[in-house]
mmCIF file of C-alpha atoms and ligand atoms in Angstrom:
data_model
loop_
_atom_site.group_PDB
_atom_site.id
_atom_site.type_symbol
_atom_site.label_atom_id
_atom_site.label_comp_id
_atom_site.label_asym_id
_atom_site.label_seq_id
_atom_site.Cartn_x
_atom_site.Cartn_y
_atom_site.Cartn_z
ATOM 1 C CA MET V 17 0.000 0.000 0.000
ATOM 2 C CA SER V 18 2.801 2.454 0.851
ATOM 3 C CA GLU V 19 4.446 1.752 -2.513
ATOM 4 C CA LEU V 20 1.124 2.463 -4.296
ATOM 5 C CA ALA V 21 0.657 5.639 -2.266
ATOM 6 C CA THR V 22 4.131 6.834 -3.244
ATOM 7 C CA LYS V 23 3.389 6.145 -6.937
ATOM 8 C CA LEU V 24 0.102 8.037 -6.590
ATOM 9 C CA ASP V 25 1.957 10.968 -5.009
ATOM 10 C CA HIS V 26 4.350 11.095 -7.953
ATOM 11 C CA VAL V 27 1.493 10.928 -10.444
ATOM 12 C CA GLN V 28 -0.302 13.698 -8.652
ATOM 13 C CA THR V 29 2.757 15.943 -8.514
ATOM 14 C CA ARG V 30 3.339 15.547 -12.269
ATOM 15 C CA PHE V 31 -0.375 16.044 -12.891
ATOM 16 C CA GLU V 32 -0.296 19.360 -11.002
ATOM 17 C CA GLU V 33 2.759 20.492 -12.977
ATOM 18 C CA ALA V 34 1.100 19.538 -16.274
ATOM 19 C CA VAL V 35 -2.109 21.393 -15.336
ATOM 20 C CA ALA V 36 -0.133 24.484 -14.351
ATOM 21 C CA ALA V 37 1.755 24.372 -17.678
ATOM 22 C CA ALA V 38 -1.391 24.026 -19.828
ATOM 23 C CA THR V 39 -2.284 27.358 -21.449
ATOM 24 C CA ASP V 40 -5.353 26.388 -23.415
ATOM 25 C CA GLU V 41 -8.254 23.968 -23.346
ATOM 26 C CA ARG V 42 -6.619 21.621 -25.813
ATOM 27 C CA ALA V 43 -3.539 21.212 -23.579
ATOM 28 C CA LEU V 44 -5.789 20.617 -20.579
ATOM 29 C CA ASP V 45 -7.639 17.927 -22.453
ATOM 30 C CA ALA V 46 -4.337 16.208 -23.257
ATOM 31 C CA VAL V 47 -3.510 16.261 -19.511
ATOM 32 C CA ARG V 48 -6.907 14.725 -18.730
ATOM 33 C CA VAL V 49 -6.309 11.872 -21.202
ATOM 34 C CA ALA V 50 -2.695 11.300 -20.029
ATOM 35 C CA PHE V 51 -3.630 11.038 -16.330
ATOM 36 C CA LEU V 52 -7.302 10.143 -16.045
ATOM 37 C CA GLY V 53 -7.933 8.444 -19.400
ATOM 38 C CA ARG V 54 -8.608 4.744 -19.789
ATOM 39 C CA SER V 55 -4.902 4.008 -20.338
ATOM 40 C CA GLY V 56 -3.768 6.972 -18.247
ATOM 41 C CA GLU V 57 -1.353 7.045 -15.347
ATOM 42 C CA VAL V 58 -4.023 6.724 -12.653
ATOM 43 C CA THR V 59 -5.296 3.556 -14.333
ATOM 44 C CA THR V 60 -1.776 2.137 -14.183
ATOM 45 C CA VAL V 61 -1.618 2.880 -10.436
ATOM 46 C CA ARG V 62 -5.106 1.426 -9.966
ATOM 47 C CA ARG V 63 -3.946 -1.813 -11.570
ATOM 48 C CA GLY V 64 -1.445 -2.149 -8.679
ATOM 49 C CA ILE V 65 -4.375 -2.742 -6.304
ATOM 50 C CA GLY V 66 -4.525 -6.355 -7.506
ATOM 51 C CA ALA V 67 -1.032 -6.972 -6.105
ATOM 52 C CA LEU V 68 -2.020 -5.791 -2.608
ATOM 53 C CA PRO V 69 -3.176 -8.101 0.198
ATOM 54 C CA PRO V 70 -6.999 -8.320 0.017
ATOM 55 C CA ALA V 71 -7.410 -6.468 3.340
ATOM 56 C CA GLU V 72 -5.631 -3.393 2.021
ATOM 57 C CA ARG V 73 -7.431 -3.224 -1.293
ATOM 58 C CA PRO V 74 -10.600 -1.303 -0.192
ATOM 59 C CA ASP V 75 -8.522 1.468 1.437
ATOM 60 C CA ALA V 76 -6.222 1.643 -1.577
ATOM 61 C CA GLY V 77 -9.299 1.999 -3.823
ATOM 62 C CA LYS V 78 -10.635 4.838 -1.627
ATOM 63 C CA VAL V 79 -7.297 6.677 -1.696
ATOM 64 C CA ILE V 80 -7.149 6.453 -5.484
ATOM 65 C CA ASN V 81 -10.800 7.601 -5.882
ATOM 66 C CA ALA V 82 -10.163 10.563 -3.605
ATOM 67 C CA ALA V 83 -7.094 11.468 -5.694
ATOM 68 C CA VAL V 84 -9.158 11.213 -8.914
ATOM 69 C CA GLU V 85 -11.789 13.528 -7.429
ATOM 70 C CA ARG V 86 -9.142 16.121 -6.527
ATOM 71 C CA MET V 87 -7.604 15.875 -9.988
ATOM 72 C CA GLU V 88 -10.982 16.301 -11.702
ATOM 73 C CA SER V 89 -11.800 19.319 -9.632
ATOM 74 C CA ALA V 90 -8.339 20.804 -10.369
ATOM 75 C CA LEU V 91 -9.036 20.261 -14.089
ATOM 76 C CA ALA V 92 -12.433 21.996 -13.800
ATOM 77 C CA ASP V 93 -10.824 24.995 -12.040
ATOM 78 C CA ALA V 94 -8.110 25.186 -14.665
ATOM 79 C CA THR V 95 -10.691 25.029 -17.502
ATOM 80 C CA ALA V 96 -12.657 27.899 -15.947
ATOM 81 C CA ARG V 97 -9.447 29.903 -15.489
ATOM 82 C CA ILE V 98 -8.409 29.420 -19.124
ATOM 83 C CA GLU V 99 -11.879 30.288 -20.464
ATOM 84 C CA ASN V 100 -11.941 33.435 -18.404
ATOM 85 C CA ARG V 101 -8.464 34.443 -19.548
ATOM 86 C CA ALA V 102 -9.468 33.919 -23.205
ATOM 87 C CA PHE V 103 -12.609 36.015 -22.747
ATOM 88 C CA GLU V 104 -10.679 38.822 -21.093
ATOM 89 C CA ALA V 105 -8.078 38.788 -23.860
ATOM 90 C CA GLU V 106 -10.824 39.016 -26.484
ATOM 91 C CA LEU V 107 -12.509 41.813 -24.561
ATOM 92 C CA ALA V 108 -9.291 43.767 -24.232
ATOM 93 C CA GLN V 109 -8.759 43.498 -27.971
ATOM 94 C CA SER V 110 -12.215 44.477 -29.151
ATOM 95 C CA VAL V 111 -13.447 46.929 -26.527
ATOM 96 C CA ASP V 112 -11.419 49.806 -25.243
ATOM 97 C CA VAL V 113 -13.540 50.767 -22.275
ATOM 98 C CA THR V 114 -11.680 54.056 -21.931
ATOM 99 C CA PHE V 115 -12.588 55.112 -25.492
ATOM 100 C CA PRO V 116 -15.170 57.948 -25.646
ATOM 101 C CA ALA V 117 -18.595 56.564 -26.537
ATOM 102 C CA ILE V 118 -20.019 57.230 -30.004
ATOM 103 C CA ALA V 119 -22.824 59.732 -29.600
ATOM 104 C CA PRO V 120 -26.101 58.318 -30.945
ATOM 105 C CA THR V 121 -27.250 60.047 -34.123
ATOM 106 C CA THR V 122 -30.587 61.743 -33.791
ATOM 107 C CA GLY V 123 -32.840 62.783 -36.639
ATOM 108 C CA SER V 124 -33.629 66.388 -37.455
ATOM 109 C CA ILE V 125 -36.482 68.178 -39.132
ATOM 110 C CA HIS V 126 -35.880 68.497 -42.870
ATOM 111 C CA PRO V 127 -35.194 72.139 -43.839
ATOM 112 C CA VAL V 128 -38.121 72.139 -46.277
ATOM 113 C CA ARG V 129 -40.455 70.925 -43.528
ATOM 114 C CA ARG V 130 -39.063 73.507 -41.111
ATOM 115 C CA VAL V 131 -39.709 76.372 -43.540
ATOM 116 C CA LEU V 132 -43.193 75.007 -44.229
ATOM 117 C CA GLN V 133 -43.929 74.899 -40.496
ATOM 118 C CA ASP V 134 -42.573 78.428 -39.955
ATOM 119 C CA ALA V 135 -44.587 79.831 -42.873
ATOM 120 C CA VAL V 136 -47.760 78.156 -41.598
ATOM 121 C CA ALA V 137 -47.067 79.443 -38.066
ATOM 122 C CA TYR V 138 -46.713 83.002 -39.431
ATOM 123 C CA PHE V 139 -50.116 82.844 -41.101
ATOM 124 C CA GLU V 140 -51.785 81.119 -38.163
ATOM 125 C CA ARG V 141 -50.505 83.940 -35.941
ATOM 126 C CA HIS V 142 -52.342 86.333 -38.273
ATOM 127 C CA GLY V 143 -55.613 84.436 -37.970
ATOM 128 C CA PHE V 144 -55.375 82.112 -40.981
ATOM 129 C CA ALA V 145 -56.582 78.502 -40.817
ATOM 130 C CA THR V 146 -54.581 75.672 -42.389
ATOM 131 C CA VAL V 147 -56.273 73.321 -44.860
ATOM 132 C CA LEU V 148 -54.733 70.248 -46.473
ATOM 133 C CA GLY V 149 -55.757 69.213 -49.949
ATOM 134 C CA MET V 150 -55.430 66.107 -52.073
ATOM 135 C CA GLU V 151 -52.428 65.347 -54.248
ATOM 136 C CA ILE V 152 -54.645 63.888 -56.976
ATOM 137 C CA GLU V 153 -57.187 66.354 -58.312
ATOM 138 C CA PRO V 154 -59.690 66.455 -61.169
ATOM 139 C CA ASP V 155 -58.781 68.939 -63.909
ATOM 140 C CA TYR V 156 -61.868 70.948 -62.973
ATOM 141 C CA TYR V 157 -60.280 72.086 -59.668
ATOM 142 C CA THR V 158 -56.799 72.341 -61.133
ATOM 143 C CA PHE V 159 -57.691 74.371 -64.213
ATOM 144 C CA ASP V 160 -61.349 75.006 -65.235
ATOM 145 C CA ALA V 161 -62.557 76.492 -61.975
ATOM 146 C CA LEU V 162 -59.409 78.620 -61.887
ATOM 147 C CA ASN V 163 -60.347 80.348 -65.126
ATOM 148 C CA ILE V 164 -58.112 78.086 -67.252
ATOM 149 C CA PRO V 165 -60.452 76.442 -69.801
ATOM 150 C CA ALA V 166 -59.329 73.322 -71.691
ATOM 151 C CA THR V 167 -58.031 75.261 -74.667
ATOM 152 C CA HIS V 168 -56.137 77.885 -72.641
ATOM 153 C CA PRO V 169 -52.379 77.933 -73.300
ATOM 154 C CA ALA V 170 -51.721 78.555 -69.570
ATOM 155 C CA ARG V 171 -52.365 74.826 -68.992
ATOM 156 C CA GLU V 172 -49.021 74.111 -70.594
ATOM 157 C CA GLY V 173 -47.245 76.152 -67.926
ATOM 158 C CA PHE V 174 -48.445 73.576 -65.402
ATOM 159 C CA ASP V 175 -46.761 70.689 -67.184
ATOM 160 C CA SER V 176 -48.677 67.925 -65.478
ATOM 161 C CA PHE V 177 -48.663 64.211 -64.719
ATOM 162 C CA PHE V 178 -52.124 63.002 -65.809
ATOM 163 C CA ILE V 179 -53.193 59.652 -64.408
ATOM 164 C CA SER V 180 -56.425 59.516 -66.435
ATOM 165 C CA ASP V 181 -58.142 61.838 -68.922
ATOM 166 C CA THR V 182 -59.414 64.030 -66.136
ATOM 167 C CA LEU V 183 -57.336 63.212 -63.037
ATOM 168 C CA LEU V 184 -53.817 64.500 -62.423
ATOM 169 C CA LEU V 185 -51.147 64.876 -59.753
ATOM 170 C CA ARG V 186 -51.750 68.467 -58.759
ATOM 171 C CA PRO V 187 -49.184 70.830 -60.309
ATOM 172 C CA HIS V 188 -50.028 73.589 -57.809
ATOM 173 C CA THR V 189 -51.919 74.035 -54.535
ATOM 174 C CA SER V 190 -54.429 76.466 -56.102
ATOM 175 C CA PRO V 191 -57.243 73.828 -56.312
ATOM 176 C CA MET V 192 -57.556 74.403 -52.559
ATOM 177 C CA GLN V 193 -58.789 77.939 -53.306
ATOM 178 C CA ILE V 194 -61.818 76.460 -55.066
ATOM 179 C CA ARG V 195 -62.428 73.656 -52.566
ATOM 180 C CA THR V 196 -62.280 76.083 -49.626
ATOM 181 C CA MET V 197 -64.549 78.685 -51.222
ATOM 182 C CA GLN V 198 -67.061 76.060 -52.331
ATOM 183 C CA SER V 199 -67.449 74.801 -48.790
ATOM 184 C CA HIS V 200 -67.281 78.118 -46.863
ATOM 185 C CA GLU V 201 -68.899 81.523 -47.042
ATOM 186 C CA PRO V 202 -66.630 84.579 -46.829
ATOM 187 C CA PRO V 203 -64.750 85.919 -44.953
ATOM 188 C CA ILE V 204 -62.080 83.309 -45.678
ATOM 189 C CA ALA V 205 -58.444 83.273 -44.579
ATOM 190 C CA VAL V 206 -56.594 80.001 -45.237
ATOM 191 C CA VAL V 207 -53.208 78.624 -46.146
ATOM 192 C CA ALA V 208 -52.827 75.255 -47.887
ATOM 193 C CA PRO V 209 -49.335 73.765 -47.826
ATOM 194 C CA GLY V 210 -48.468 70.528 -49.624
ATOM 195 C CA LYS V 211 -46.764 68.529 -52.335
ATOM 196 C CA CYS V 212 -47.034 69.380 -56.036
ATOM 197 C CA TYR V 213 -45.867 67.564 -59.154
ATOM 198 C CA ARG V 214 -44.753 68.816 -62.564
ATOM 199 C CA ARG V 215 -43.014 67.296 -65.556
ATOM 200 C CA ASP V 216 -40.262 69.895 -65.202
ATOM 201 C CA ALA V 217 -36.665 69.018 -66.079
ATOM 202 C CA VAL V 218 -34.712 68.836 -62.822
ATOM 203 C CA ASP V 219 -32.041 71.520 -62.450
ATOM 204 C CA ALA V 220 -30.603 73.836 -59.775
ATOM 205 C CA ARG V 221 -34.026 75.368 -59.041
ATOM 206 C CA HIS V 222 -36.567 72.802 -60.305
ATOM 207 C CA LEU V 223 -37.696 69.403 -59.011
ATOM 208 C CA PHE V 224 -40.485 67.260 -60.437
ATOM 209 C CA GLN V 225 -41.963 66.958 -56.958
ATOM 210 C CA PHE V 226 -41.836 70.009 -54.744
ATOM 211 C CA HIS V 227 -43.934 71.846 -52.150
ATOM 212 C CA GLN V 228 -46.050 74.958 -52.327
ATOM 213 C CA ILE V 229 -47.938 76.974 -49.791
ATOM 214 C CA GLU V 230 -51.126 78.539 -51.078
ATOM 215 C CA GLY V 231 -52.742 81.501 -49.362
ATOM 216 C CA LEU V 232 -56.262 82.879 -49.811
ATOM 217 C CA LEU V 233 -57.960 85.826 -48.172
ATOM 218 C CA VAL V 234 -61.473 86.810 -49.294
ATOM 219 C CA ALA V 235 -63.575 89.383 -47.481
ATOM 220 C CA GLU V 236 -65.030 92.857 -47.965
ATOM 221 C CA GLY V 237 -62.567 95.608 -48.830
ATOM 222 C CA ILE V 238 -59.491 93.452 -49.441
ATOM 223 C CA HIS V 239 -56.908 95.075 -51.729
ATOM 224 C CA PHE V 240 -53.437 94.501 -53.129
ATOM 225 C CA GLY V 241 -51.826 96.390 -50.227
ATOM 226 C CA HIS V 242 -53.024 93.657 -47.833
ATOM 227 C CA LEU V 243 -51.366 91.031 -50.032
ATOM 228 C CA LYS V 244 -48.114 92.938 -50.285
ATOM 229 C CA GLY V 245 -48.033 93.524 -46.543
ATOM 230 C CA MET V 246 -48.587 89.855 -45.675
ATOM 231 C CA LEU V 247 -46.014 88.537 -48.155
ATOM 232 C CA THR V 248 -43.403 91.132 -47.205
ATOM 233 C CA GLY V 249 -43.972 90.161 -43.570
ATOM 234 C CA LEU V 250 -43.548 86.478 -44.434
ATOM 235 C CA CYS V 251 -40.226 87.131 -46.179
ATOM 236 C CA ARG V 252 -38.992 89.231 -43.245
ATOM 237 C CA GLU V 253 -39.986 86.464 -40.865
ATOM 238 C CA LEU V 254 -38.210 83.764 -42.859
ATOM 239 C CA PHE V 255 -35.155 85.655 -44.153
ATOM 240 C CA GLY V 256 -34.684 88.683 -41.903
ATOM 241 C CA ALA V 257 -35.135 92.335 -42.906
ATOM 242 C CA ASP V 258 -32.029 92.604 -45.118
ATOM 243 C CA GLN V 259 -33.085 90.116 -47.826
ATOM 244 C CA ARG V 260 -34.273 91.912 -50.990
ATOM 245 C CA VAL V 261 -37.728 90.944 -52.267
ATOM 246 C CA ARG V 262 -39.461 92.431 -55.313
ATOM 247 C CA PHE V 263 -42.976 92.278 -56.762
ATOM 248 C CA ARG V 264 -42.909 92.017 -60.549
ATOM 249 C CA PRO V 265 -46.049 92.405 -62.724
ATOM 250 C CA SER V 266 -47.048 89.045 -64.202
ATOM 251 C CA PHE V 267 -49.990 86.998 -65.451
ATOM 252 C CA PHE V 268 -52.066 84.195 -63.968
ATOM 253 C CA PRO V 269 -55.552 83.432 -65.346
ATOM 254 C CA PHE V 270 -56.941 83.177 -61.792
ATOM 255 C CA THR V 271 -55.659 86.530 -60.493
ATOM 256 C CA GLU V 272 -55.931 90.074 -61.817
ATOM 257 C CA PRO V 273 -53.730 91.995 -61.355
ATOM 258 C CA SER V 274 -50.995 89.410 -60.869
ATOM 259 C CA ALA V 275 -47.421 89.569 -59.652
ATOM 260 C CA GLU V 276 -44.472 87.331 -59.275
ATOM 261 C CA VAL V 277 -42.413 87.644 -56.131
ATOM 262 C CA ASP V 278 -38.634 87.362 -56.538
ATOM 263 C CA THR V 279 -35.684 87.454 -54.196
ATOM 264 C CA THR V 280 -31.923 87.838 -54.634
ATOM 265 C CA CYS V 281 -30.405 84.621 -56.021
ATOM 266 C CA PRO V 282 -29.112 82.582 -53.050
ATOM 267 C CA LYS V 283 -26.246 81.213 -55.161
ATOM 268 C CA CYS V 284 -24.635 84.216 -56.880
ATOM 269 C CA LYS V 285 -26.223 86.959 -54.753
ATOM 270 C CA GLY V 286 -26.920 88.807 -58.004
ATOM 271 C CA ARG V 287 -23.211 89.067 -58.823
ATOM 272 C CA THR V 288 -22.548 86.709 -61.724
ATOM 273 C CA SER V 289 -23.873 86.440 -65.257
ATOM 274 C CA ALA V 290 -23.128 82.679 -65.510
ATOM 275 C CA CYS V 291 -25.157 81.430 -62.541
ATOM 276 C CA ASN V 292 -26.997 78.118 -63.124
ATOM 277 C CA MET V 293 -29.487 78.967 -60.380
ATOM 278 C CA CYS V 294 -30.825 82.309 -61.690
ATOM 279 C CA GLY V 295 -29.532 82.221 -65.274
ATOM 280 C CA GLY V 296 -27.634 85.421 -64.617
ATOM 281 C CA SER V 297 -30.660 87.563 -63.728
ATOM 282 C CA GLY V 298 -29.582 87.811 -60.082
ATOM 283 C CA TRP V 299 -33.131 86.929 -58.907
ATOM 284 C CA ILE V 300 -35.067 83.728 -58.287
ATOM 285 C CA GLU V 301 -38.836 83.453 -58.245
ATOM 286 C CA LEU V 302 -40.441 82.546 -54.935
ATOM 287 C CA GLY V 303 -44.011 82.377 -56.228
ATOM 288 C CA GLY V 304 -47.013 83.991 -57.836
ATOM 289 C CA ALA V 305 -49.696 86.170 -56.319
ATOM 290 C CA GLY V 306 -52.518 88.570 -57.135
ATOM 291 C CA MET V 307 -56.095 89.640 -56.583
ATOM 292 C CA VAL V 308 -58.513 86.722 -57.052
ATOM 293 C CA HIS V 309 -60.036 87.006 -60.549
ATOM 294 C CA PRO V 310 -63.780 87.855 -60.509
ATOM 295 C CA ASN V 311 -64.430 84.801 -62.731
ATOM 296 C CA VAL V 312 -63.064 82.569 -59.960
ATOM 297 C CA LEU V 313 -65.237 84.254 -57.316
ATOM 298 C CA ARG V 314 -68.270 83.875 -59.588
ATOM 299 C CA GLU V 315 -67.447 80.197 -60.199
ATOM 300 C CA VAL V 316 -67.905 79.495 -56.467
ATOM 301 C CA GLY V 317 -70.987 81.716 -56.212
ATOM 302 C CA TYR V 318 -69.474 84.672 -54.365
ATOM 303 C CA ASP V 319 -70.919 88.153 -54.984
ATOM 304 C CA THR V 320 -68.117 90.096 -56.711
ATOM 305 C CA GLU V 321 -69.869 93.393 -55.882
ATOM 306 C CA ILE V 322 -69.264 92.692 -52.195
ATOM 307 C CA TYR V 323 -66.165 90.536 -51.948
ATOM 308 C CA THR V 324 -62.613 90.849 -53.150
ATOM 309 C CA GLY V 325 -59.638 88.720 -52.227
ATOM 310 C CA TRP V 326 -56.015 87.950 -52.768
ATOM 311 C CA ALA V 327 -54.198 84.661 -53.314
ATOM 312 C CA PHE V 328 -50.626 83.545 -53.591
ATOM 313 C CA GLY V 329 -48.654 80.327 -54.142
ATOM 314 C CA PHE V 330 -45.015 80.139 -53.043
ATOM 315 C CA GLY V 331 -42.526 77.307 -53.614
ATOM 316 C CA ILE V 332 -41.355 76.097 -50.209
ATOM 317 C CA GLU V 333 -38.040 74.727 -51.575
ATOM 318 C CA ARG V 334 -37.320 78.184 -53.031
ATOM 319 C CA LEU V 335 -38.017 79.753 -49.629
ATOM 320 C CA ALA V 336 -35.652 77.206 -48.033
ATOM 321 C CA LEU V 337 -32.945 77.832 -50.675
ATOM 322 C CA THR V 338 -33.087 81.513 -49.798
ATOM 323 C CA ARG V 339 -33.284 81.107 -46.056
ATOM 324 C CA TYR V 340 -30.323 78.710 -45.803
ATOM 325 C CA ASP V 341 -28.240 80.077 -48.733
ATOM 326 C CA ILE V 342 -28.277 76.751 -50.617
ATOM 327 C CA ASP V 343 -26.704 76.594 -54.074
ATOM 328 C CA ASP V 344 -28.843 73.803 -55.572
ATOM 329 C CA ILE V 345 -32.435 72.630 -54.944
ATOM 330 C CA ARG V 346 -31.414 68.977 -55.545
ATOM 331 C CA ARG V 347 -29.572 68.947 -52.215
ATOM 332 C CA PHE V 348 -32.975 68.799 -50.497
ATOM 333 C CA VAL V 349 -33.688 65.376 -51.984
ATOM 334 C CA GLU V 350 -30.228 63.845 -51.932
ATOM 335 C CA CYS V 351 -30.620 62.664 -48.302
ATOM 336 C CA ASP V 352 -27.049 63.522 -47.287
ATOM 337 C CA PRO V 353 -27.222 63.505 -43.460
ATOM 338 C CA ASP V 354 -24.184 65.809 -43.189
ATOM 339 C CA PHE V 355 -25.970 68.409 -45.279
ATOM 340 C CA LEU V 356 -29.328 68.007 -43.572
ATOM 341 C CA THR V 357 -28.052 68.128 -39.987
ATOM 342 C CA GLN V 358 -26.042 71.297 -40.692
ATOM 343 C CA LEU V 359 -29.339 73.070 -41.203
ATOM 344 C CA ALA V 360 -31.066 71.528 -38.210
HETATM 345 C C1 LIG P 249 -48.357 78.745 -59.539
HETATM 346 O O1 LIG P 249 -48.188 77.559 -59.303
HETATM 347 C C2 LIG P 249 -49.581 79.489 -59.099
HETATM 348 N N1 LIG P 249 -50.575 78.548 -58.677
HETATM 349 C C3 LIG P 249 -49.222 80.446 -57.984
HETATM 350 C C4 LIG P 249 -50.305 81.393 -57.644
HETATM 351 C C5 LIG P 249 -51.202 81.088 -56.646
HETATM 352 C C6 LIG P 249 -50.443 82.573 -58.378
HETATM 353 C C7 LIG P 249 -52.232 81.971 -56.321
HETATM 354 C C8 LIG P 249 -51.455 83.456 -58.042
HETATM 355 C C9 LIG P 249 -52.339 83.153 -57.039
HETATM 356 P P1 LIG P 249 -46.007 79.057 -60.589
HETATM 357 O O2 LIG P 249 -46.121 78.074 -61.660
HETATM 358 O O3 LIG P 249 -45.217 80.295 -60.903
HETATM 359 O O4 LIG P 249 -47.393 79.517 -60.078
HETATM 360 O O5 LIG P 249 -45.352 78.337 -59.332
HETATM 361 C C10 LIG P 249 -45.250 79.008 -58.109
HETATM 362 C C11 LIG P 249 -43.948 78.667 -57.449
HETATM 363 O O6 LIG P 249 -43.832 77.269 -57.236
HETATM 364 C C12 LIG P 249 -42.705 79.017 -58.256
HETATM 365 O O7 LIG P 249 -42.408 80.393 -58.167
HETATM 366 C C13 LIG P 249 -41.674 78.172 -57.567
HETATM 367 O O8 LIG P 249 -41.290 78.773 -56.349
HETATM 368 C C14 LIG P 249 -42.476 76.929 -57.264
HETATM 369 N N2 LIG P 249 -42.238 75.939 -58.328
HETATM 370 C C15 LIG P 249 -42.888 75.786 -59.480
HETATM 371 N N3 LIG P 249 -42.399 74.763 -60.201
HETATM 372 C C16 LIG P 249 -41.387 74.242 -59.462
HETATM 373 C C17 LIG P 249 -40.476 73.160 -59.641
HETATM 374 N N4 LIG P 249 -40.505 72.378 -60.707
HETATM 375 N N5 LIG P 249 -39.563 72.898 -58.672
HETATM 376 C C18 LIG P 249 -39.529 73.661 -57.548
HETATM 377 N N6 LIG P 249 -40.371 74.698 -57.326
HETATM 378 C C19 LIG P 249 -41.283 74.982 -58.257
#
């Protein structure tokens, strides 16, 4: 028995050295096989039991079993230690806990939406209600009721996407003038912001889908001065007092007299003759405006002896170009987060 115990001691000492030397799970497994495997060293010692006197055999068996238990628990500890070390090494490589955290990116309101909201807020502050129209309209609301009969050449100016003989994607927000007047008696003060569509070639100041804000005021005694005052106030609100804005005589079948409202070109500031934004004129058009044509008032059954009104339709992208000094309208639809968040 003492000889067997000595052998077991030697085995155990070498086992402990081998476990301490193992640096990965594979090496540990090799130690397990070499010492505790079927043909391992402990098995060799166990075989020695047969040579002992029968009385000593049970104790010898117990001593060996106790040694096996200790060895197995030492192997389990070593496995846990190695796994932990591997995890920590991986962690140290992939995560530098002292590195400043990446700030989460947050969304921002699109500049076109912001200008739309600010323009609507300006009119609401002055007592106007906001109405939202439909993006698909019959040609009656888009043209006929606005004093543009089928044969009128002005229809071509609103180069439209027709989706049937009589239905089209609205090329302007002016149908909302008719819809509002048909469903309400004067006095009326509304703005109608929303998307519009035209078969325009895309360039520095045109998109095929853009936004307008329509305005309509109809009551007794309304004149062009009211229109000019409201639109000048809007431009001051959006651009500040220093931005130049001009009213230029123009023509729309649904207003008389009519004007177009221009502002200094946001790209060249009126300085260059080769500007692709303004074509060298130094101005870009914000929108059209004028006194509501009596034919339009009659179409909705208003008494033109009592009521007069003004209307306007501004391009929101053009307002945003001016407000933020942008050199190309296409930037608004390119979805470049660096560009969009600069304006947030
Ligand atoms: C109209 O659409 C008239 N309905 C405006 C109006 C309303 C006049 C009420 C009188 C009374 P116009 O086609 O000029 O007019 O368009 C108005 C504005 O919409 C333009 O000045 C421009 O700012 C914007 N706009 C028009 N087409 C485009 C386009 N393709 N891309 C971007 N903006 C556009």
